[in-house]
Amino acid sequence: AKVLRRGDFYGARIDTALPQRQPLPRPDLRQYRIGVGPVAVFGASNFPLAFSVAGGDTAAALAAGCPVVFKAHSGHLITSELVADAIERAVKRSGVPAGTFNMIYGDRVGAQLVKSAGIQAVGFTGSLRGGRALCDMAAARPQPIPVFAEMSSINPIIVLPQALATRGEATARDLIGSVVVGVGQLCTSPGLVLGVRSPELTKFIEQLREATLAQSPATMLNSAGLKTYGGG
């Protein structure tokens, strides 16, 4: 809030005029950042709060002076409605324009939203397939628009030989703990482990397998996540 009140985000630059400059005078030049316009935001299925209706993309767009059209995720519609109601109350109390925040529903409205001439940018958190589709739509517009997307995080982990030699078993437990937190649905989950081929690495892989088998079943957020997991 302090940064917003100070206006740092404007990045204002003023180059005063130099009328006596040779061979040509320099005019007064002024530059500052302004909002690009309405932003379409697509919420993530695995973060109903942090990266959804009132998440980082929405906050960033509003802070930049851009109204938001939020596409509610089908995985948590009621949660989305409750948070949107809270935002709407804040909009009314703050006295900002009524169209500052909007939320729409529907499985097939995303493409129409991105292609709409009024939308000037897109924020997306989700799968590589979904994000790439939005990027292609945005690029194909008569006036292409930027897509700010976090897609399909891999999060590679490098395991060094010294770590395997001194604390291999503990590292295996900690790694699996990171993998299965949130039933493995968080974008911070490690997805690729790199190590130097050795007997210690072979033992480490076996420890990973044992630690995985020791995990208890848990409920995933929605059927789509379960289906994707089942398909590998």
Coordinates of C-alpha atoms in Angstrom, one line a residue:
A1 CA 0.0 0.0 0.0
K2 CA 2.9 2.4 0.8
V3 CA 4.4 1.7 -2.6
L4 CA 1.1 2.5 -4.3
R5 CA 0.7 5.7 -2.4
R6 CA 4.2 6.9 -3.2
G7 CA 3.6 6.2 -6.9
D8 CA 6.9 4.2 -7.4
F9 CA 5.1 2.0 -9.9
Y10 CA 4.7 4.9 -12.3
G11 CA 8.4 4.8 -13.1
A12 CA 8.1 8.5 -14.0
R13 CA 11.0 10.0 -16.0
I14 CA 11.3 13.7 -17.0
D15 CA 13.8 15.0 -19.5
T16 CA 13.6 18.7 -19.5
A17 CA 13.8 20.7 -22.7
L18 CA 17.1 21.9 -24.0
P19 CA 16.1 24.6 -26.5
Q20 CA 19.7 25.8 -27.1
R21 CA 21.0 22.3 -27.9
Q22 CA 22.8 22.0 -31.2
P23 CA 22.3 20.9 -33.9
L24 CA 18.7 20.5 -32.9
P25 CA 16.9 21.5 -29.7
R26 CA 15.5 18.8 -27.4
P27 CA 11.8 19.0 -26.5
D28 CA 10.5 18.4 -23.0
L29 CA 10.1 14.6 -22.7
R30 CA 8.0 12.9 -20.0
Q31 CA 7.3 9.2 -19.5
Y32 CA 5.4 7.1 -17.0
R33 CA 3.7 3.8 -16.8
I34 CA -0.1 3.4 -17.1
G35 CA -2.4 0.4 -16.9
V36 CA -2.8 -1.4 -20.2
G37 CA -6.6 -1.8 -19.8
P38 CA -8.9 -4.7 -18.8
V39 CA -7.1 -7.9 -17.8
A40 CA -8.5 -11.4 -18.1
V41 CA -7.4 -13.6 -15.2
F42 CA -7.7 -17.4 -15.1
G43 CA -7.5 -18.9 -11.6
A44 CA -5.6 -22.1 -10.8
S45 CA -7.4 -25.2 -9.7
N46 CA -4.9 -26.1 -7.0
F47 CA -4.8 -22.8 -5.2
P48 CA -8.4 -21.8 -4.5
L49 CA -7.2 -18.7 -2.6
A50 CA -3.6 -17.7 -3.4
F51 CA -3.8 -17.9 -7.2
S52 CA -7.5 -17.5 -7.7
V53 CA -10.1 -14.8 -7.4
A54 CA -8.1 -12.6 -5.1
G55 CA -4.8 -14.0 -5.9
G56 CA -1.5 -12.6 -7.2
D57 CA -2.6 -12.0 -10.8
T58 CA -5.7 -10.1 -9.7
A59 CA -3.8 -8.0 -7.2
A60 CA -1.1 -7.2 -9.7
A61 CA -3.6 -6.1 -12.3
L62 CA -5.6 -3.9 -9.9
A63 CA -2.3 -2.4 -8.5
A64 CA -1.4 -1.4 -12.0
G65 CA -4.7 0.4 -12.5
C66 CA -6.3 -2.3 -14.7
P67 CA -9.8 -3.6 -14.2
V68 CA -10.1 -7.4 -13.9
V69 CA -12.4 -9.9 -15.6
F70 CA -11.9 -13.1 -13.6
K71 CA -12.8 -16.5 -15.1
A72 CA -13.9 -18.6 -12.2
H73 CA -12.4 -22.1 -12.0
S74 CA -15.0 -24.9 -12.2
G75 CA -13.2 -26.8 -9.4
H76 CA -14.2 -24.3 -6.6
L77 CA -17.1 -22.2 -7.8
I78 CA -18.6 -21.5 -4.4
T79 CA -15.3 -20.5 -2.9
S80 CA -14.8 -18.2 -5.9
E81 CA -18.2 -16.6 -5.4
L82 CA -17.6 -15.9 -1.7
V83 CA -14.2 -14.3 -2.4
A84 CA -15.7 -12.3 -5.3
D85 CA -18.5 -11.0 -3.0
A86 CA -15.8 -9.8 -0.6
I87 CA -14.0 -8.0 -3.4
E88 CA -17.2 -6.4 -4.6
R89 CA -17.9 -5.1 -1.1
A90 CA -14.4 -3.6 -1.0
V91 CA -15.0 -1.9 -4.4
K92 CA -18.2 -0.3 -3.1
R93 CA -16.5 0.9 0.1
S94 CA -13.5 2.3 -1.7
G95 CA -15.6 4.3 -4.2
V96 CA -13.7 3.0 -7.2
P97 CA -15.7 2.4 -10.5
A98 CA -18.2 -0.4 -10.4
G99 CA -16.6 -2.3 -13.2
T100 CA -13.2 -2.5 -11.5
F101 CA -13.7 -6.2 -10.8
N102 CA -15.9 -8.7 -12.7
M103 CA -16.3 -12.5 -12.5
I104 CA -17.7 -14.8 -15.1
Y105 CA -18.5 -18.5 -15.1
G106 CA -18.5 -21.3 -17.7
D107 CA -16.2 -23.9 -19.2
R108 CA -16.3 -22.5 -22.7
V109 CA -16.1 -18.7 -22.1
G110 CA -12.3 -18.6 -21.7
A111 CA -11.6 -18.4 -25.5
Q112 CA -14.2 -15.7 -26.0
L113 CA -12.7 -13.7 -23.1
V114 CA -9.2 -13.8 -24.6
K115 CA -10.4 -12.9 -28.1
S116 CA -12.6 -10.0 -26.9
A117 CA -11.3 -6.7 -28.2
G118 CA -11.6 -5.0 -24.9
I119 CA -9.2 -7.4 -23.1
Q120 CA -5.7 -6.0 -23.2
A121 CA -3.7 -8.7 -21.2
V122 CA -4.2 -12.2 -19.7
G123 CA -3.0 -13.7 -16.4
F124 CA -3.0 -17.5 -16.2
T125 CA -1.8 -20.1 -13.7
G126 CA -2.3 -23.7 -14.8
S127 CA -1.4 -26.5 -17.2
L128 CA 1.0 -26.1 -20.2
R129 CA -1.7 -27.2 -22.6
G130 CA -4.2 -24.6 -21.3
G131 CA -1.6 -21.8 -21.1
R132 CA -0.3 -22.5 -24.6
A133 CA -3.8 -22.4 -26.0
L134 CA -4.4 -19.0 -24.5
C135 CA -1.0 -17.7 -25.7
D136 CA -1.9 -18.8 -29.3
M137 CA -5.3 -17.1 -29.1
A138 CA -3.8 -13.9 -27.8
A139 CA -1.0 -13.9 -30.5
A140 CA -3.6 -14.5 -33.3
R141 CA -5.6 -11.4 -32.4
P142 CA -5.5 -8.5 -34.9
Q143 CA -3.9 -6.6 -32.0
P144 CA -1.8 -9.3 -30.1
I145 CA -1.9 -9.0 -26.3
P146 CA 0.6 -10.2 -23.7
V147 CA -0.1 -13.4 -21.6
F148 CA 1.5 -13.6 -18.2
A149 CA 1.5 -17.3 -17.5
E150 CA 2.9 -19.8 -15.0
M151 CA 2.6 -23.2 -16.8
S152 CA 3.4 -26.7 -15.7
S153 CA 6.2 -26.1 -13.2
I154 CA 8.9 -28.9 -13.3
N155 CA 11.0 -27.7 -10.3
P156 CA 14.2 -29.8 -10.9
I157 CA 16.1 -30.9 -7.8
I158 CA 19.9 -31.6 -8.0
V159 CA 21.2 -34.1 -5.5
L160 CA 24.9 -33.8 -4.9
P161 CA 27.1 -36.8 -4.1
Q162 CA 28.2 -35.4 -0.7
A163 CA 24.5 -35.0 0.3
L164 CA 23.8 -38.6 -0.6
A165 CA 26.9 -39.8 1.4
T166 CA 26.1 -37.9 4.5
R167 CA 22.3 -37.7 4.7
G168 CA 20.8 -39.7 1.8
E169 CA 17.9 -41.3 3.7
A170 CA 16.8 -38.0 5.3
T171 CA 17.0 -36.3 1.9
A172 CA 14.8 -39.0 0.4
R173 CA 12.2 -38.5 3.1
D174 CA 12.3 -34.8 2.8
L175 CA 12.0 -34.9 -1.0
I176 CA 9.0 -37.2 -1.0
G177 CA 7.5 -35.0 1.7
S178 CA 7.7 -32.1 -0.8
V179 CA 6.3 -34.2 -3.6
V180 CA 3.2 -35.3 -1.8
V181 CA 2.3 -32.2 0.1
G182 CA -1.2 -31.1 -1.1
V183 CA -1.5 -34.6 -2.6
G184 CA 1.2 -33.6 -5.1
Q185 CA -1.0 -30.9 -6.7
L186 CA 1.1 -27.8 -5.8
C187 CA 3.1 -26.1 -8.6
T188 CA 6.0 -26.1 -6.2
S189 CA 6.2 -29.9 -6.2
P190 CA 9.6 -31.3 -7.3
G191 CA 9.1 -33.0 -10.7
L192 CA 12.7 -33.9 -11.8
V193 CA 15.6 -35.2 -9.8
L194 CA 19.1 -35.1 -11.1
G195 CA 22.1 -36.9 -9.7
V196 CA 25.5 -38.4 -10.6
R197 CA 25.2 -42.1 -11.4
S198 CA 26.7 -44.0 -8.4
P199 CA 25.9 -46.8 -5.9
E200 CA 24.7 -44.1 -3.5
L201 CA 22.3 -42.7 -6.1
T202 CA 20.9 -46.2 -6.7
K203 CA 20.3 -46.6 -3.0
F204 CA 18.7 -43.1 -2.9
I205 CA 16.3 -44.1 -5.6
E206 CA 15.3 -47.2 -3.6
Q207 CA 14.8 -45.0 -0.5
L208 CA 12.6 -42.7 -2.6
R209 CA 10.5 -45.7 -3.6
E210 CA 10.1 -46.9 -0.1
A211 CA 9.2 -43.4 1.2
T212 CA 6.6 -43.1 -1.5
L213 CA 5.0 -46.4 -0.7
A214 CA 4.8 -45.4 3.0
Q215 CA 2.5 -42.5 2.1
S216 CA -1.2 -42.7 3.1
P217 CA -4.0 -42.1 0.5
A218 CA -5.5 -38.7 0.4
T219 CA -8.3 -36.8 -1.4
M220 CA -7.4 -34.7 -4.4
L221 CA -9.1 -31.4 -5.2
N222 CA -11.2 -32.5 -8.1
S223 CA -11.8 -35.4 -10.5
A224 CA -9.8 -33.7 -13.3
G225 CA -6.7 -33.8 -11.2
L226 CA -7.3 -37.5 -10.4
K227 CA -7.8 -38.3 -14.0
T228 CA -4.6 -36.5 -15.1
Y229 CA -2.7 -38.3 -12.3
G230 CA -4.0 -41.6 -13.4
G231 CA -3.0 -41.0 -16.9
G232 CA 0.6 -40.2 -15.9

